[in-house]
mmCIF file of C-alpha atoms in Angstrom:
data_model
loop_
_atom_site.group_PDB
_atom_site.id
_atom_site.type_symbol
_atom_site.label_atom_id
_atom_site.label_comp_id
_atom_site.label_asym_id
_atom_site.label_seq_id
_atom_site.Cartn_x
_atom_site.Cartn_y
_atom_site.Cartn_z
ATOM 1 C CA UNK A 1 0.000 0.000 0.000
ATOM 2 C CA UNK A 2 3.028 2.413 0.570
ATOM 3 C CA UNK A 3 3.957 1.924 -3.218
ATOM 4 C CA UNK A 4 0.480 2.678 -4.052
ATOM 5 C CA UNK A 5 0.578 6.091 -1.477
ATOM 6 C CA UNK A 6 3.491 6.776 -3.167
ATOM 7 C CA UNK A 7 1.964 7.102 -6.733
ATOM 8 C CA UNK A 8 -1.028 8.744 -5.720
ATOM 9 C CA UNK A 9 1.243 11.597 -4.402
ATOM 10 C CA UNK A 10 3.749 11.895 -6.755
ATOM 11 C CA UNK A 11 1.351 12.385 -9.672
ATOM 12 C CA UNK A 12 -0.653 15.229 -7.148
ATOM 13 C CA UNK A 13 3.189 16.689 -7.096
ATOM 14 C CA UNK A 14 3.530 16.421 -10.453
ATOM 15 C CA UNK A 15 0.458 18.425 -11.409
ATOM 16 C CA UNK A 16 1.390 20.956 -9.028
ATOM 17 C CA UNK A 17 5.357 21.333 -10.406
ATOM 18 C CA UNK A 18 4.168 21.464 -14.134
ATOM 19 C CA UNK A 19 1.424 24.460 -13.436
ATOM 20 C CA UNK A 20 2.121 25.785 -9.977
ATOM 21 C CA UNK A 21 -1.013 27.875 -8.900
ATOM 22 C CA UNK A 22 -1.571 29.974 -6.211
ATOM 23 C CA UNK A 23 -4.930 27.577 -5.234
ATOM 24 C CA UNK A 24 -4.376 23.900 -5.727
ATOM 25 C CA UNK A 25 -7.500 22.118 -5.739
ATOM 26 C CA UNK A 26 -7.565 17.884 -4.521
ATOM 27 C CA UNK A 27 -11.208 15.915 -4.452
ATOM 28 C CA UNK A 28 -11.291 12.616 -2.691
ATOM 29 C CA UNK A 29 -14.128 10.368 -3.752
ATOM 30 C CA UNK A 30 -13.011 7.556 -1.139
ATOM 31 C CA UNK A 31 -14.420 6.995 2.201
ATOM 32 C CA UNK A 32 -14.498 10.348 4.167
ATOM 33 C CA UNK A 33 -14.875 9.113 7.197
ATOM 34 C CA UNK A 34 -13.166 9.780 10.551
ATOM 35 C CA UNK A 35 -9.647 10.645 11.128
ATOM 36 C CA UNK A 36 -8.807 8.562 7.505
ATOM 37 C CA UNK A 37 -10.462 11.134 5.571
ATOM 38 C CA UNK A 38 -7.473 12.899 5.829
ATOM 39 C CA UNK A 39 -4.734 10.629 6.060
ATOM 40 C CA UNK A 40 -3.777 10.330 1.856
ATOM 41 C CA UNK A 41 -4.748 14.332 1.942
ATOM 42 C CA UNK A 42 -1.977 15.048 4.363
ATOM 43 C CA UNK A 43 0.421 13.945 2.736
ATOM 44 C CA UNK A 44 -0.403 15.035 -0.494
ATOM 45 C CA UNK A 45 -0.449 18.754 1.551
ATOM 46 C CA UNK A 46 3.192 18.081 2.996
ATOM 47 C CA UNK A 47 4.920 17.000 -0.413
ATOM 48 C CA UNK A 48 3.344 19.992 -2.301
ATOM 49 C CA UNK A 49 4.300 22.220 0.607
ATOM 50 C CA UNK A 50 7.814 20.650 0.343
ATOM 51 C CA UNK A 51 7.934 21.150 -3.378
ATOM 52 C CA UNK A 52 7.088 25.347 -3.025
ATOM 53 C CA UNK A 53 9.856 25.526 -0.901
ATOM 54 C CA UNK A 54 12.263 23.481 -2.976
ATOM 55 C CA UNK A 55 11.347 26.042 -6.011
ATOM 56 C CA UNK A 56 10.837 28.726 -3.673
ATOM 57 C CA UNK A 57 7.171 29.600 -4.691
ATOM 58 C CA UNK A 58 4.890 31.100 -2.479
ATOM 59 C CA UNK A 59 3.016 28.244 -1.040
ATOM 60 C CA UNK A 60 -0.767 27.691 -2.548
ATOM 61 C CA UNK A 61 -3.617 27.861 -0.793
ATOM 62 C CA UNK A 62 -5.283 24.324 -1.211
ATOM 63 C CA UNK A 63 -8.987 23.064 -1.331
ATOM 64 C CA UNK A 64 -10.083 19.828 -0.591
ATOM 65 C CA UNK A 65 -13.064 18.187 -1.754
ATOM 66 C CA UNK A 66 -14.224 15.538 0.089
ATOM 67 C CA UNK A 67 -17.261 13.434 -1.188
ATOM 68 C CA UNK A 68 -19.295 10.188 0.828
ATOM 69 C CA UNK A 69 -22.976 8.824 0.576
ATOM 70 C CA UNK A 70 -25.640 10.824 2.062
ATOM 71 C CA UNK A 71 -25.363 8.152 5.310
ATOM 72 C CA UNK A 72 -21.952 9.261 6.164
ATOM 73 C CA UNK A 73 -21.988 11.064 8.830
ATOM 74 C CA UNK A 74 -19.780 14.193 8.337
ATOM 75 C CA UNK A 75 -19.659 15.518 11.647
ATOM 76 C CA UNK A 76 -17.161 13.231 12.635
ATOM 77 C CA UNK A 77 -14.755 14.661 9.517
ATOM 78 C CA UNK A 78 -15.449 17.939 10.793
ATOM 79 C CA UNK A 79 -14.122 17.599 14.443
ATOM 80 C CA UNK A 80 -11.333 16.264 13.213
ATOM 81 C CA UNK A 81 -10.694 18.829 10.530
ATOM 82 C CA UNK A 82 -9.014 21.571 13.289
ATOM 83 C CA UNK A 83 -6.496 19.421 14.847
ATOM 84 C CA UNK A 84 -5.722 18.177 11.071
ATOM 85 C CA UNK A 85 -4.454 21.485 10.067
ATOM 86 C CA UNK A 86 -3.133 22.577 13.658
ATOM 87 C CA UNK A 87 -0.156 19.887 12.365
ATOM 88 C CA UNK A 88 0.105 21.445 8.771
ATOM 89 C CA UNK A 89 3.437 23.667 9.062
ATOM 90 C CA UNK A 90 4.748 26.192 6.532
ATOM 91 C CA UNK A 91 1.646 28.146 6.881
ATOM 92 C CA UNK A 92 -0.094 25.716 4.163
ATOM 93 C CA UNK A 93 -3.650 28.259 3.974
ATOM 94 C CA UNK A 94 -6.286 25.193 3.292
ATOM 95 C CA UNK A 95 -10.027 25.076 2.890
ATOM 96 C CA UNK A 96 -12.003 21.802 3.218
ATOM 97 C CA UNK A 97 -15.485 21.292 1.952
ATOM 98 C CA UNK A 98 -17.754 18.283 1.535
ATOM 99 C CA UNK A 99 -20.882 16.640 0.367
ATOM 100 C CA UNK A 100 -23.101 13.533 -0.414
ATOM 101 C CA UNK A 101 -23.050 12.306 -4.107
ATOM 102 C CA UNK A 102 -22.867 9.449 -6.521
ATOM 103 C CA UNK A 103 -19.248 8.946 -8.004
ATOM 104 C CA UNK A 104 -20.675 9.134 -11.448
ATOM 105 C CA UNK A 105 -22.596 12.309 -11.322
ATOM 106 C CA UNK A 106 -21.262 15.846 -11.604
ATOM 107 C CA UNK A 107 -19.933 17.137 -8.036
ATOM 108 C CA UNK A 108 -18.037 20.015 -8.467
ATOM 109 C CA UNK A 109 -17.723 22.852 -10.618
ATOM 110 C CA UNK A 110 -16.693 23.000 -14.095
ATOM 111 C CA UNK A 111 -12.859 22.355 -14.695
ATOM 112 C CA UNK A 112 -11.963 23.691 -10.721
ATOM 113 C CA UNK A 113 -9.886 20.450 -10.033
ATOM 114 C CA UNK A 114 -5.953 20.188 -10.302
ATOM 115 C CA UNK A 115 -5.826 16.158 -8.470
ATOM 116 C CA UNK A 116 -8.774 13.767 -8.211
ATOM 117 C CA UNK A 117 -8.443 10.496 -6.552
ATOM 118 C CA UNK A 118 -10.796 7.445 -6.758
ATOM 119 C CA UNK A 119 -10.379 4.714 -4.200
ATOM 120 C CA UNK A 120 -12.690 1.681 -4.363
ATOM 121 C CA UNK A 121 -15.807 2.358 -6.413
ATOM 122 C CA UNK A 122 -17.821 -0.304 -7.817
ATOM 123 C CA UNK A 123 -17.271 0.947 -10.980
ATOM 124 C CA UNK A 124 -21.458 0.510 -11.969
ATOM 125 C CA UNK A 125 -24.114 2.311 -10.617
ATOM 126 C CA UNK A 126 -26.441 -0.446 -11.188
ATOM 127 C CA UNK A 127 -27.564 -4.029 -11.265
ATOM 128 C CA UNK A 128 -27.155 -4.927 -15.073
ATOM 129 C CA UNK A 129 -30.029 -5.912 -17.760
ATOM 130 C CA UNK A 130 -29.603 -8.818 -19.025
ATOM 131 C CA UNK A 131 -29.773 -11.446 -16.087
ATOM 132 C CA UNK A 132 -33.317 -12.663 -17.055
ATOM 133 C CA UNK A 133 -34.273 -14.648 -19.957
ATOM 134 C CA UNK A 134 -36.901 -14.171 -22.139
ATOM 135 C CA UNK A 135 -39.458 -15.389 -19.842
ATOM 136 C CA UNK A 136 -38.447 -13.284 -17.357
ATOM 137 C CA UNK A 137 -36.205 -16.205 -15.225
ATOM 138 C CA UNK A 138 -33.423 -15.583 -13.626
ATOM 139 C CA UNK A 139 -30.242 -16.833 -15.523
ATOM 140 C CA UNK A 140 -28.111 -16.611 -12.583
ATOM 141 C CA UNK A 141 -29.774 -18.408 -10.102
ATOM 142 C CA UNK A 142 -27.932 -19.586 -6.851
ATOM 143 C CA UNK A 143 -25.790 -16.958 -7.234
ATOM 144 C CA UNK A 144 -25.310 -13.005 -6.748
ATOM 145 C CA UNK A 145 -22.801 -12.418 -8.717
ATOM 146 C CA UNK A 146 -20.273 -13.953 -11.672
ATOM 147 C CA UNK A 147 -19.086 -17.655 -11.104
ATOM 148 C CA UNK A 148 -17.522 -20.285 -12.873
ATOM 149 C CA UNK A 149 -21.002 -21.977 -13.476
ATOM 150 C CA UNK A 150 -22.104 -18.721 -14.247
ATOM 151 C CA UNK A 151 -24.432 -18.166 -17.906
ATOM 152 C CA UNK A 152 -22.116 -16.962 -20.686
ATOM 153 C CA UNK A 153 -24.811 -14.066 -20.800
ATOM 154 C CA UNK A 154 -23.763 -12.708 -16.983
ATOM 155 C CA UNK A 155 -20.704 -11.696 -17.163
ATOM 156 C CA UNK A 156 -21.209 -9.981 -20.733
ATOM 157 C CA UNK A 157 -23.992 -8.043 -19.237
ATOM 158 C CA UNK A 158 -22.238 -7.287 -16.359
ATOM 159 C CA UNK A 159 -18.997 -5.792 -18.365
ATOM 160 C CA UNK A 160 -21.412 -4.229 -20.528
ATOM 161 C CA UNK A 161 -22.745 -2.345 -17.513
ATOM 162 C CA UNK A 162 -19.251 -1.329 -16.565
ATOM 163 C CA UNK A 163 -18.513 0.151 -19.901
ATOM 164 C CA UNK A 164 -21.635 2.164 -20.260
ATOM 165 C CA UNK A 165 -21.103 3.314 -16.328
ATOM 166 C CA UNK A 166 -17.325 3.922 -16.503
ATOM 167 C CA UNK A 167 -17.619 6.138 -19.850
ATOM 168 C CA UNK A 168 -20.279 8.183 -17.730
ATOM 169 C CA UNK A 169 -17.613 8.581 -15.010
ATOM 170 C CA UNK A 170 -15.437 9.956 -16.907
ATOM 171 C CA UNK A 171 -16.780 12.296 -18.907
ATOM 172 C CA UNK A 172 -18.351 13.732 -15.907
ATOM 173 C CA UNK A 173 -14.631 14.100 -14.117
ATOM 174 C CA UNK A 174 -13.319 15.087 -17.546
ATOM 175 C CA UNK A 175 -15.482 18.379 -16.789
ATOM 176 C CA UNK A 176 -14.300 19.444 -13.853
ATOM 177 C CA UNK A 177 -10.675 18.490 -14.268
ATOM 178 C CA UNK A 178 -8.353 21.427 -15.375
ATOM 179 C CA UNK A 179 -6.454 20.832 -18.386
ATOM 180 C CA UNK A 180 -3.156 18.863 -17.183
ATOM 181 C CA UNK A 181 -4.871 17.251 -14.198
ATOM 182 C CA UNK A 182 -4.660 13.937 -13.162
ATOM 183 C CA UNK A 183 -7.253 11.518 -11.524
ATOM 184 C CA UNK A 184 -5.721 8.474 -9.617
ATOM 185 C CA UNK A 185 -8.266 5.041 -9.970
ATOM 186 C CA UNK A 186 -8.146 2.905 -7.258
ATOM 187 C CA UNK A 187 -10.710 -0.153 -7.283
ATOM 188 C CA UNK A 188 -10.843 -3.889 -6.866
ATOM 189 C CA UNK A 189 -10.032 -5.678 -9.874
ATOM 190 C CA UNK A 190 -8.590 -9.244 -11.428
ATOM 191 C CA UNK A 191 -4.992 -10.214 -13.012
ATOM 192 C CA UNK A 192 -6.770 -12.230 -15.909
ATOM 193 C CA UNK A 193 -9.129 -11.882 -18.286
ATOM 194 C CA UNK A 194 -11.358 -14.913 -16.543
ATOM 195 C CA UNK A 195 -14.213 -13.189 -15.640
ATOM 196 C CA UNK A 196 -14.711 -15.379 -12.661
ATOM 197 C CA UNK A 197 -11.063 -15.618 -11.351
ATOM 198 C CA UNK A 198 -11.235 -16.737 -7.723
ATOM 199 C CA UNK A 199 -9.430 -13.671 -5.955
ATOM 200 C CA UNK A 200 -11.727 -11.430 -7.652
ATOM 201 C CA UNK A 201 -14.982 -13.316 -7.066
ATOM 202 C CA UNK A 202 -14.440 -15.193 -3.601
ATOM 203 C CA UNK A 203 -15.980 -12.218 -1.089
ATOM 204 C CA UNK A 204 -19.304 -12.783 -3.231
ATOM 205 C CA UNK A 205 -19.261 -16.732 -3.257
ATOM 206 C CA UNK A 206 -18.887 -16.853 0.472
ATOM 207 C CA UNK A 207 -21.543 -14.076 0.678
ATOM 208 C CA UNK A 208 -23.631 -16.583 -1.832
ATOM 209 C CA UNK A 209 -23.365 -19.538 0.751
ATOM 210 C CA UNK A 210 -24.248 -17.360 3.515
ATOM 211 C CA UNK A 211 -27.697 -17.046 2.118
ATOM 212 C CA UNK A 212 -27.422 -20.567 0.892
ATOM 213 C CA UNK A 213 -27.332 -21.335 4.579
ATOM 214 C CA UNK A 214 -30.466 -19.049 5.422
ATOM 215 C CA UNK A 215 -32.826 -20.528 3.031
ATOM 216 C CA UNK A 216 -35.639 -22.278 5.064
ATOM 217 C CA UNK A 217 -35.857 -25.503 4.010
ATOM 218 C CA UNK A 218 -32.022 -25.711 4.109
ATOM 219 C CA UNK A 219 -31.903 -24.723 7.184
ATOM 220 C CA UNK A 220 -34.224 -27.021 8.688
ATOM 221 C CA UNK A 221 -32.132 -30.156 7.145
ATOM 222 C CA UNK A 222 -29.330 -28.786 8.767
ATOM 223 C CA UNK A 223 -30.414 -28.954 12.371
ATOM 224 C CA UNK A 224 -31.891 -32.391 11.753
ATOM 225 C CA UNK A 225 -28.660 -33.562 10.844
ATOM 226 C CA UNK A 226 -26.240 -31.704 13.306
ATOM 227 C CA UNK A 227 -28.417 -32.980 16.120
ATOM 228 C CA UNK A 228 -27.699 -36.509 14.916
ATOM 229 C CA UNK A 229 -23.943 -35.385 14.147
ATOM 230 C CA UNK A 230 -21.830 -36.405 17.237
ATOM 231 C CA UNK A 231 -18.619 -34.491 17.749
ATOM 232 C CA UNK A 232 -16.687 -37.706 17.152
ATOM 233 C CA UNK A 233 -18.180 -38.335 13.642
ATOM 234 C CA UNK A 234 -18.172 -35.156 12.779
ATOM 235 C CA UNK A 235 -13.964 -35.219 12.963
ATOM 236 C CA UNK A 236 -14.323 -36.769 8.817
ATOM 237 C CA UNK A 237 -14.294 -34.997 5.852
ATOM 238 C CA UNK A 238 -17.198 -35.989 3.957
ATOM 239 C CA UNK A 239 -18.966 -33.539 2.048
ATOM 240 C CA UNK A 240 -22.548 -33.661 2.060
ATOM 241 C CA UNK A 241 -25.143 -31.359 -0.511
ATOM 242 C CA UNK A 242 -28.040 -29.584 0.426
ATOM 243 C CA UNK A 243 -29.703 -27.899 -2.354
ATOM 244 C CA UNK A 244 -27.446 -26.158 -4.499
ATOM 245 C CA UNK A 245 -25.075 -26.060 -1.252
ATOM 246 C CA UNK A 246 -21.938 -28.074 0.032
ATOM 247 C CA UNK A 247 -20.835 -28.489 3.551
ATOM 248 C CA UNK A 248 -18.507 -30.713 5.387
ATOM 249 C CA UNK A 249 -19.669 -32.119 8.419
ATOM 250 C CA UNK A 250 -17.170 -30.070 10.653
ATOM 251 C CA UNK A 251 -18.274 -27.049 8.376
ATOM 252 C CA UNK A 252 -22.124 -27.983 9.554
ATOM 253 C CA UNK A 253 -21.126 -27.751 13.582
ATOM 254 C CA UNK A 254 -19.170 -24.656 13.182
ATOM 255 C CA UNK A 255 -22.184 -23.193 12.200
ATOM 256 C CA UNK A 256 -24.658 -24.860 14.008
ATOM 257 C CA UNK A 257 -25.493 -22.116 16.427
ATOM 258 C CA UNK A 258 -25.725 -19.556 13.363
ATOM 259 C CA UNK A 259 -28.031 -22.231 11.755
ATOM 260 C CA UNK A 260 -30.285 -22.490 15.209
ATOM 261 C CA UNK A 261 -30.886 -18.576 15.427
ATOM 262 C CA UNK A 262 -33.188 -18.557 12.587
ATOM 263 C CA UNK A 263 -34.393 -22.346 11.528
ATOM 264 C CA UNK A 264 -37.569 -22.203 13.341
ATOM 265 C CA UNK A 265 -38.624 -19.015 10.739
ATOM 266 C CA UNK A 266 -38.640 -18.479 7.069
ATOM 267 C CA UNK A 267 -36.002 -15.694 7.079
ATOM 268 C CA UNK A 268 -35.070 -15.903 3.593
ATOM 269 C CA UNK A 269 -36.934 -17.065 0.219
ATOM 270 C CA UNK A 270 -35.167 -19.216 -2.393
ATOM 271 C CA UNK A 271 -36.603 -17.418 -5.036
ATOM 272 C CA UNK A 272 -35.566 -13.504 -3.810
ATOM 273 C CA UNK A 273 -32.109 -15.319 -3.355
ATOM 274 C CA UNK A 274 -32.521 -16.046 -7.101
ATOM 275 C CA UNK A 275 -33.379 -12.627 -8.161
ATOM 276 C CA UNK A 276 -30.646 -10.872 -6.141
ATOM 277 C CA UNK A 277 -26.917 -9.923 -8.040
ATOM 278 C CA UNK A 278 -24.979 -7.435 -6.518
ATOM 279 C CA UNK A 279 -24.041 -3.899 -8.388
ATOM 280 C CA UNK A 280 -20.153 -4.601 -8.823
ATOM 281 C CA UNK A 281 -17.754 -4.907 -11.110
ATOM 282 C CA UNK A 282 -13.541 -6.128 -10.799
ATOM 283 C CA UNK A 283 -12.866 -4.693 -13.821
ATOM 284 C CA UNK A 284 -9.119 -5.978 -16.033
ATOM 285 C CA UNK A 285 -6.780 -3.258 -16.742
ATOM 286 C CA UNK A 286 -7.566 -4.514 -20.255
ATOM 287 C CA UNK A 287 -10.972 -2.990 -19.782
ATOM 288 C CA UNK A 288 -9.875 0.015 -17.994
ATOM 289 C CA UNK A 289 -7.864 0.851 -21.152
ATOM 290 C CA UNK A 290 -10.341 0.051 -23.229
ATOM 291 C CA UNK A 291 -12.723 2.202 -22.112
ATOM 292 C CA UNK A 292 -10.427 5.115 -21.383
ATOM 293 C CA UNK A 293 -9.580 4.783 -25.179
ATOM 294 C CA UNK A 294 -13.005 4.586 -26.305
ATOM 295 C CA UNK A 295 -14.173 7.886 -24.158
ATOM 296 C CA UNK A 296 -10.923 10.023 -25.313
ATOM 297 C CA UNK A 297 -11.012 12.437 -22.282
ATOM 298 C CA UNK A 298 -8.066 11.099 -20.839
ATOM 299 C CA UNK A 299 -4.147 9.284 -21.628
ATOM 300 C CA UNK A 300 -3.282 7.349 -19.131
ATOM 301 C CA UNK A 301 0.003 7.610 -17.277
ATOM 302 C CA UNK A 302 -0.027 4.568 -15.432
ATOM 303 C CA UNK A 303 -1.463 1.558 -14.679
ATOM 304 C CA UNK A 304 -0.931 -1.852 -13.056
ATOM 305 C CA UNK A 305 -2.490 -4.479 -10.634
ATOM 306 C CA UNK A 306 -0.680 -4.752 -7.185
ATOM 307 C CA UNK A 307 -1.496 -7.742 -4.708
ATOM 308 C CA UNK A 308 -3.501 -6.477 -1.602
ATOM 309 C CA UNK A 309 -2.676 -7.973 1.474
ATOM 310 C CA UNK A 310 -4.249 -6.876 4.551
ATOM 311 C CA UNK A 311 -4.085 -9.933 6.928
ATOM 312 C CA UNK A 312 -3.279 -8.641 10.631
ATOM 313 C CA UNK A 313 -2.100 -12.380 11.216
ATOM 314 C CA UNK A 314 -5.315 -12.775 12.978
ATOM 315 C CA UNK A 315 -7.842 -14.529 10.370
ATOM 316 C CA UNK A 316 -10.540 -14.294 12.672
ATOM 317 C CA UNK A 317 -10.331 -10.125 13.457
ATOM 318 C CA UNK A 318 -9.350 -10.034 9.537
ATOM 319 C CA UNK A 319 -12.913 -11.878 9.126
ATOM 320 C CA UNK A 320 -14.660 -9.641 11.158
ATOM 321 C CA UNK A 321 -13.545 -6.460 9.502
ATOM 322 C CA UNK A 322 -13.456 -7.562 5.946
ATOM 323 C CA UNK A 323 -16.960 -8.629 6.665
ATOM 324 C CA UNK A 324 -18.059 -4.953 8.254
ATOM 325 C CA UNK A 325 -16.594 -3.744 5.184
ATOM 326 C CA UNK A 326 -18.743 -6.013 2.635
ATOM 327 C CA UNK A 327 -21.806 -4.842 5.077
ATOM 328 C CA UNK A 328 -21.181 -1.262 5.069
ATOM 329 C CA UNK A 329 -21.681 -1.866 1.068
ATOM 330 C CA UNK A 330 -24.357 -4.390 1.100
ATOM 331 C CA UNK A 331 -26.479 -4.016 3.794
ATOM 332 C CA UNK A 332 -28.921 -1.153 2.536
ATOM 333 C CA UNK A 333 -29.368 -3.396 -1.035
ATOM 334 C CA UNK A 334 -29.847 -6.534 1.017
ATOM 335 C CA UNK A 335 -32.455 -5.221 3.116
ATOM 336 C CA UNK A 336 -34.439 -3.261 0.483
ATOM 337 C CA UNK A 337 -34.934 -6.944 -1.204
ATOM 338 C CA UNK A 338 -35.143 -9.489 1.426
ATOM 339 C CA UNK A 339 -36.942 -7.258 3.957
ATOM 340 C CA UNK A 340 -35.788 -6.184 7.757
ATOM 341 C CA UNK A 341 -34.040 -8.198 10.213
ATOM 342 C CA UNK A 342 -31.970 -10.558 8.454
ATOM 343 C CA UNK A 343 -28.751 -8.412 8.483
ATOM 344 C CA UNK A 344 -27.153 -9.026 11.689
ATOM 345 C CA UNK A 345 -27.826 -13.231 11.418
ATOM 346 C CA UNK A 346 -26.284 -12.850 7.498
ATOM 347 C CA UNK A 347 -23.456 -11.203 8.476
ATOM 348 C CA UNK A 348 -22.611 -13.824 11.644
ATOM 349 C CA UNK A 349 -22.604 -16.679 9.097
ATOM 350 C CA UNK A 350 -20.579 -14.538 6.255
ATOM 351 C CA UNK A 351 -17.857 -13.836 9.331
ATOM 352 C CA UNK A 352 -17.854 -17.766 10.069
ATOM 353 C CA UNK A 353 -17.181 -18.432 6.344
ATOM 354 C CA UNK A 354 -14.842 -15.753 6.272
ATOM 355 C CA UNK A 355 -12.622 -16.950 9.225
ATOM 356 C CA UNK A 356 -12.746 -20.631 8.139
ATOM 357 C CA UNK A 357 -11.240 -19.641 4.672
ATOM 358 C CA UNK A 358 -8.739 -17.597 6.214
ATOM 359 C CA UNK A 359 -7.495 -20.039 8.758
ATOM 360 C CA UNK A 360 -6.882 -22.257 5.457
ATOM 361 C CA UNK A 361 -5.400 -19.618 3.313
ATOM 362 C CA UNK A 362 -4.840 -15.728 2.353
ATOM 363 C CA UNK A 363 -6.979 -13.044 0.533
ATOM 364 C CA UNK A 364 -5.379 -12.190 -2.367
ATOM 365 C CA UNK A 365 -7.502 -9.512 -3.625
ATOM 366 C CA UNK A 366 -6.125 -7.499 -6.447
ATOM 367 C CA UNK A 367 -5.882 -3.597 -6.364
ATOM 368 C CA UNK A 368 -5.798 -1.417 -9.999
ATOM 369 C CA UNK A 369 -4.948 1.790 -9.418
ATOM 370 C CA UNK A 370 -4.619 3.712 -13.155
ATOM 371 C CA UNK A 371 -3.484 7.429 -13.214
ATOM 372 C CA UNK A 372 -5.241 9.625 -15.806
ATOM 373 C CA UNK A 373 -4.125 12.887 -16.819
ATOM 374 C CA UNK A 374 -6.497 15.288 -18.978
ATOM 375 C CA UNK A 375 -4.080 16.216 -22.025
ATOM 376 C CA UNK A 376 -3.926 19.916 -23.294
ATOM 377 C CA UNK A 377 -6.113 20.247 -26.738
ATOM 378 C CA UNK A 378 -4.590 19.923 -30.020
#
């Protein structure tokens, strides 16, 4: 991630050496949340302020823009914005502002930005069209998002939606970037061109299983058979099916308490599981190219996949915050189909998954991070 900090800075540096104004403007269209909001901005701050002095320029007064969904709370970027520029030295003169929006709509004003980064968008705004066939079934059923026994047709509707959305995002950044500016891309992505690569597609397929496991009538078989499951025969590895589902019997105890909390209720349908695909994309730097061609707002500078590994050496804490994370996203979209009150029972059983594949082995999720700069016109 350092290497990746790194970039993100030098290109704001860049932009600042090859123009230097007297008001450098940044937007952040990560997280803006708590103390982090500012953490990247700081240090974009320092090496410009570094940079003046260098070329002994009067240093610029800098905006930031910092952008979250309307649920964010703000305050808490607010409290923290005085101590954040009580450490700024060199009399660095910087105004903050912020605001609610979608990444793909317009934010800002009309070519006002110098540096604009990107960090972890979806990359589509919505569901795609396409995952129904002509009756009106479901062709991805089982599953919420691409997978190896995915239709042909998903994951060409689902890149389709990424080119249509990711054109839209950049022609609306393309207007408020100043000539010479850069934006810095930052999302989850694959190495290959398999559209159902496992490091790119295994958060969803636990997150599939999870509501594999909360289907009624799944459930139900489950604590039949774990009552009749004693810990001594439940030391084997056979595999037994359920449905659509597969589950070792030491897999079945692990989570038989998860599996008792809600067997005695319908909590979720078979059929709404079905209907449901997630509104995400882990797009190829192939495709980001592509599409960055295809637009012409923008040449890119750099690009290139890096290997994300955030393991604290704990798999289970790493389970529980990797599966916050997947909530924060989720939860809103998961309760708006399947109804109230199955969030907090989901999101047990997706930790449980979670830590059992990390006691086994690592999360090698890949990280593209693409720097575009808005050329001068010809």
């Amino acid at each position: 991630m350092e290497a990746i900090k790194h970039i993100i800075v030098d290109s704001a540096t860049d932009v600042y050496a090859s123009r230097t104004p007297g008001c450098f403007t940044i937007a952040d269209l990560g997280c803006s949340s708590g103390t982090n909001a500012f953490s990247l901005v700081s240090k974009i701050v320092g090496s410009i302020h570094e940079k003046a002095r260098q070329s002994e320029m009067p240093t610029p007064e800098i905006l930031v823009f910092l952008n979250d969904l309307p649920t964010n709370d703000f305050n808490s970027v607010f409290l923290n914005f005085p101590e954040f520029t009580r450490k700024l030295k060199g009399g660095i003169e910087l105004q903050e502002g912020s605001g609610p929006s979608q990444y793909a709509s317009h934010l800002v004003s009309d070519t006002c930005i110098h540096k604009l980064r990107v960090k972890c968008c979806p990359m589509i705004l919505k569901v795609p069209l396409g995952l129904v066939d002509s009756n009106g079934e479901p062709i991805n059923k089982g599953k919420i998002y691409i997978s190896n026994t995915s239709h042909p047709a998903v994951p060409l509707a689902y890149l389709r939606q990424f080119q249509k959305d990711f054109r839209l995002f950049l022609k609306s950044r393309s207007a408020e970037l100043r000539t010479g500016g850069r934006i810095v891309v930052l999302i989850l992505g694959r190495r290959t061109d398999d559209h159902s690569d496992k490091n790119a597609t295994v958060l969803w397929e636990l997150l599939d299983q999870s509501l594999a496991i909360m289907i009624s009538q799944v459930s139900a078989t489950l604590v039949f058979y774990s009552f009749k499951c004693s810990s001594a025969t439940c030391r084997d590895k056979r595999v037994h099916s359920f449905g659509a589902l597969q589950m070792s019997n030491s897999h079945i105890l692990n989570h038989f308490y998860y599996v008792l909390l809600f067997a005695s209720q319908e909590m979720v349908d078979e059929e709404k599981v079905d209907t449901y695909n997630v509104p995400f994309y882990a797009p190829s730097t192939k495709e980001i190219e592509d599409e960055v061609g295809r637009e012409g707002s923008f040449e890119i500078d750099f690009i290139q996949a890096y290997e994300q590994n955030t393991s604290t050496g704990d798999p289970h804490k790493d389970a529980r915050i990797t599966s916050m994370a997947i909530r924060a996203i989720q939860e809103s979209m998961i309760t708006h189909h399947f109804g109230e009150g199955i969030a907090d029972t989901l999101f047990q059983i997706y930790s449980g998954l979670l830590s059992e594949f990390l006691v086994k082995q690592e999360l090698k999720c890949p990280l593209l991070i693409a720097v575009l700069r808005k050329p001068h016109q010809t």
